[in-house]
């Protein structure tokens, strides 16, 4: 059985590393980069130039999976063809689509032209270089940063940037730059309960970050952004750098007459993570619209992507051996938010659907433990 795995993000790499050499199973992993990126740590790379990548090929040893560094241009699931950007066409018996998401700019005027994303190592490099540049002796422009979106990525990014600004101000004798966190909704970090959210808000305040909830970003330009409050008042925020973390959407790369798509362009999947109407196509990670036991869409998080990938790798091996497939049952183990240094807030799942809230150093340790667990799962 000829199997293609497209993408080496959390879901795709989990699928590939779950494989073992199996008779009658030929597997090829296609990824545009020669490395896997820990996307949940890109905020660390943006602020501190932390290494957040791992070479792919060593991770595939002992799996029987071959690797091809190439970019996917289009996927036709009716013809069972994958076209690469270099013009080559790959065919398959079984396909795993884990190509992730792209930034959703929501058609906000000027935003895609003037804002930096945080989806790849190159984005983190751009932010890191900007911060260094504004602390150089010859810099004379606006030094402030506006970050749009107060979800996990936005909050983790602003706290790391504030910490970096404190260090550079001490060593280079310049005042910190202003950081504005702009959120259209009424609160930051909607994934957390009120008590944990309040603790996070206090930390942001202690860093001197300007938190603007209930402010919708209306327009972006080379000079800054225009925001609007709930009562219609508009304000101008001048900034030297705009960073947008306010939303994602699935890559619009898969075509098929029977495909079903939902919010954000995510592809509807069945109980086994196969695209509805296409039992030979598994969709995992940000591109998959799966539902939990209560009928709610599964969040597009790294922990769920890893679960989906590991199950899909197992099910492909079941298919080759003629065994029954296992159903997908998502399990949210917890959620932790880094707030710079050794500070974090979050919760972990306990038996009988109970939650244990944590703050400070213990929450930081638990967040790191989840990263170590991911690393060990792909080694």
Coordinates of C-alpha atoms in Angstrom, one line a residue, residues 41-275:
X41 CA 7.6 27.6 21.1
X42 CA 7.9 30.1 18.3
X43 CA 7.3 33.0 20.8
X44 CA 10.5 32.0 22.5
X45 CA 12.4 32.1 19.2
X46 CA 10.9 35.5 18.4
X47 CA 12.1 37.0 21.7
X48 CA 15.2 35.1 22.6
X49 CA 16.4 33.3 19.4
X50 CA 15.7 30.0 21.1
X51 CA 16.2 26.9 18.9
X52 CA 12.8 25.4 18.1
X53 CA 13.5 23.0 15.2
X54 CA 14.6 19.4 14.9
X55 CA 16.0 17.7 11.7
X56 CA 13.4 15.3 10.3
X57 CA 15.5 12.5 8.8
X58 CA 17.0 11.3 12.1
X59 CA 13.5 11.1 13.6
X60 CA 12.5 8.6 10.8
X61 CA 15.1 6.0 11.6
X62 CA 13.5 2.7 12.2
X63 CA 10.1 3.7 10.9
X64 CA 10.5 2.6 7.3
X65 CA 9.3 6.0 6.2
X66 CA 11.2 7.8 3.4
X67 CA 11.5 11.6 3.3
X68 CA 11.1 14.0 0.4
X69 CA 11.8 17.7 0.9
X70 CA 9.3 19.4 -1.4
X71 CA 6.3 21.8 -1.4
X72 CA 2.8 20.7 -2.2
X73 CA 1.0 22.8 -4.8
X74 CA -2.4 21.0 -4.9
X75 CA -4.2 17.8 -4.0
X76 CA -6.9 16.2 -6.1
X77 CA -8.6 13.4 -4.0
X78 CA -10.9 12.4 -6.9
X79 CA -7.9 11.6 -9.1
X80 CA -5.7 10.5 -6.2
X81 CA -2.9 12.9 -7.2
X82 CA -0.7 15.2 -5.3
X83 CA 1.0 17.9 -7.5
X84 CA 4.2 19.4 -6.2
X85 CA 5.4 22.9 -6.8
X86 CA 8.2 21.6 -9.0
X87 CA 5.6 20.1 -11.3
X88 CA 6.0 16.4 -10.3
X89 CA 2.8 14.4 -9.6
X90 CA 2.6 11.8 -6.9
X91 CA 0.0 9.1 -6.6
X92 CA -1.2 7.2 -3.6
X93 CA -3.3 4.4 -2.3
X94 CA -3.7 6.1 1.1
X95 CA -3.1 9.8 1.9
X96 CA -2.5 11.6 5.1
X97 CA -3.0 15.4 4.8
X98 CA -1.4 17.3 7.7
X99 CA -0.4 20.6 6.0
X100 CA -1.6 22.8 8.8
X101 CA -3.0 26.2 8.6
X102 CA -2.3 29.7 7.4
X103 CA -2.9 33.1 9.0
X104 CA -6.5 34.5 8.7
X105 CA -6.3 38.2 8.3
X106 CA -10.1 38.5 8.1
X107 CA -9.8 40.9 5.1
X108 CA -8.7 43.7 7.5
X109 CA -7.4 46.5 5.2
X110 CA -3.6 46.6 5.1
X111 CA -3.1 43.9 7.7
X112 CA -1.6 41.2 5.4
X113 CA 0.7 43.8 3.9
X114 CA 2.0 45.4 7.1
X115 CA 1.8 42.7 9.8
X116 CA 4.3 40.0 10.6
X117 CA 2.9 36.5 11.3
X118 CA 4.2 34.0 13.8
X119 CA 3.8 30.7 11.9
X120 CA 7.3 29.8 11.0
X121 CA 10.9 30.2 12.0
X122 CA 11.4 33.0 9.5
X123 CA 8.7 35.0 11.2
X124 CA 10.4 34.5 14.6
X125 CA 13.7 35.6 13.1
X126 CA 12.1 38.8 11.7
X127 CA 10.7 39.7 15.1
X128 CA 13.9 38.9 16.9
X129 CA 16.0 41.0 14.5
X130 CA 13.5 43.9 14.8
X131 CA 13.9 44.0 18.6
X132 CA 17.7 44.0 18.3
X133 CA 17.6 46.7 15.6
X134 CA 15.5 49.1 17.7
X135 CA 18.0 48.9 20.5
X136 CA 20.9 49.9 18.2
X137 CA 22.5 53.3 18.7
X138 CA 21.5 54.6 15.3
X139 CA 17.8 53.6 15.3
X140 CA 15.5 56.7 15.3
X141 CA 12.0 55.3 14.2
X142 CA 9.0 54.2 16.3
X143 CA 10.0 51.3 18.6
X144 CA 6.6 50.2 19.8
X145 CA 5.0 46.9 19.0
X146 CA 1.3 46.1 18.4
X147 CA 0.2 42.5 18.8
X148 CA -3.2 41.6 17.5
X149 CA -5.0 38.6 19.1
X150 CA -4.9 37.7 22.8
X151 CA -5.2 34.0 22.6
X152 CA -2.4 31.6 23.6
X153 CA 0.1 32.8 21.0
X154 CA -0.4 36.5 21.4
X155 CA -0.2 36.4 25.2
X156 CA 2.9 34.2 25.3
X157 CA 4.6 36.4 22.7
X158 CA 4.0 39.7 24.5
X159 CA 5.3 38.4 27.8
X160 CA 8.4 37.1 26.2
X161 CA 8.9 40.3 24.3
X162 CA 8.4 42.4 27.5
X163 CA 11.0 40.2 29.3
X164 CA 13.5 40.7 26.4
X165 CA 12.9 44.5 26.5
X166 CA 13.7 44.6 30.2
X167 CA 17.0 42.8 29.6
X168 CA 18.0 45.0 26.6
X169 CA 17.1 48.2 28.4
X170 CA 19.3 47.3 31.3
X171 CA 22.3 46.4 29.1
X172 CA 22.0 49.2 26.5
X173 CA 20.6 52.1 28.5
X174 CA 17.5 52.7 26.5
X175 CA 13.9 52.7 27.8
X176 CA 11.7 49.7 27.0
X177 CA 9.4 49.9 24.0
X178 CA 5.6 49.9 24.5
X179 CA 3.7 46.7 23.8
X180 CA 0.0 46.9 22.9
X181 CA -2.0 43.7 23.0
X182 CA -5.2 44.3 21.0
X183 CA -8.2 41.9 21.3
X184 CA -11.6 42.3 19.7
X185 CA -13.3 40.1 22.3
X186 CA -14.1 41.0 25.9
X187 CA -11.3 39.0 27.5
X188 CA -7.9 37.5 26.9
X189 CA -7.2 33.7 26.9
X190 CA -10.8 32.4 26.5
X191 CA -9.5 28.9 27.0
X192 CA -8.9 29.6 30.7
X193 CA -11.3 30.1 33.6
X194 CA -11.7 33.4 35.3
X195 CA -9.3 32.9 38.2
X196 CA -6.4 31.8 35.9
X197 CA -7.2 34.6 33.4
X198 CA -7.1 37.1 36.2
X199 CA -3.6 35.8 37.3
X200 CA -2.4 36.2 33.7
X201 CA -3.8 39.7 33.4
X202 CA -1.9 40.7 36.6
X203 CA 1.3 39.4 35.1
X204 CA 0.7 41.4 31.8
X205 CA 0.1 44.5 33.9
X206 CA 3.2 43.9 35.9
X207 CA 5.2 43.8 32.7
X208 CA 3.7 47.1 31.6
X209 CA 1.9 45.6 28.6
X210 CA -1.0 47.7 27.4
X211 CA -4.0 45.3 27.2
X212 CA -6.8 46.6 25.0
X213 CA -9.7 44.1 25.1
X214 CA -12.9 45.1 23.3
X215 CA -10.8 46.8 20.7
X216 CA -11.3 45.6 17.1
X217 CA -8.4 46.1 14.7
X218 CA -9.9 48.0 11.7
X219 CA -6.9 48.9 9.5
X220 CA -3.1 48.6 9.4
X221 CA -0.5 50.8 7.7
X222 CA 3.2 51.3 7.7
X223 CA 2.8 53.7 10.7
X224 CA 0.6 51.6 12.9
X225 CA -3.1 50.5 13.3
X226 CA -6.5 51.8 13.7
X227 CA -8.6 50.2 16.5
X228 CA -12.3 50.6 17.3
X229 CA -14.0 50.2 20.7
X230 CA -17.4 48.6 21.3
X231 CA -19.0 52.0 21.3
X232 CA -17.6 52.9 17.9
X233 CA -14.7 55.2 19.1
X234 CA -11.6 54.9 16.9
X235 CA -8.0 55.2 18.1
X236 CA -4.7 55.3 16.3
X237 CA -1.8 53.3 17.7
X238 CA 1.6 54.2 16.2
X239 CA 4.0 51.3 16.0
X240 CA 7.2 50.3 14.3
X241 CA 6.1 46.6 14.2
X242 CA 2.7 45.0 13.9
X243 CA 2.3 41.3 14.7
X244 CA -0.9 39.4 14.0
X245 CA -1.8 36.3 15.9
X246 CA -5.6 36.7 15.7
X247 CA -6.7 33.7 13.7
X248 CA -5.9 30.8 11.4
X249 CA -7.7 29.0 8.6
X250 CA -7.0 25.6 7.0
X251 CA -4.9 25.6 3.9
X252 CA -7.2 25.7 0.8
X253 CA -5.2 23.1 -1.1
X254 CA -7.4 20.0 -1.2
X255 CA -10.0 19.6 -4.0
X256 CA -12.7 16.9 -4.3
X257 CA -16.3 16.9 -5.4
X258 CA -17.5 15.2 -2.2
X259 CA -15.4 17.1 0.3
X260 CA -17.3 18.7 3.2
X261 CA -15.8 21.8 4.7
X262 CA -16.7 23.7 7.9
X263 CA -15.6 26.9 9.6
X264 CA -12.1 28.1 8.8
X265 CA -12.1 25.8 5.7
X266 CA -11.5 22.7 7.9
X267 CA -12.3 19.4 6.2
X268 CA -15.0 17.3 7.9
X269 CA -13.8 13.9 8.9
X270 CA -15.4 10.7 10.2
X271 CA -14.9 8.8 13.4
X272 CA -11.6 7.5 12.0
X273 CA -10.2 10.9 10.9
X274 CA -10.9 10.1 7.2
X275 CA -12.3 12.8 5.0

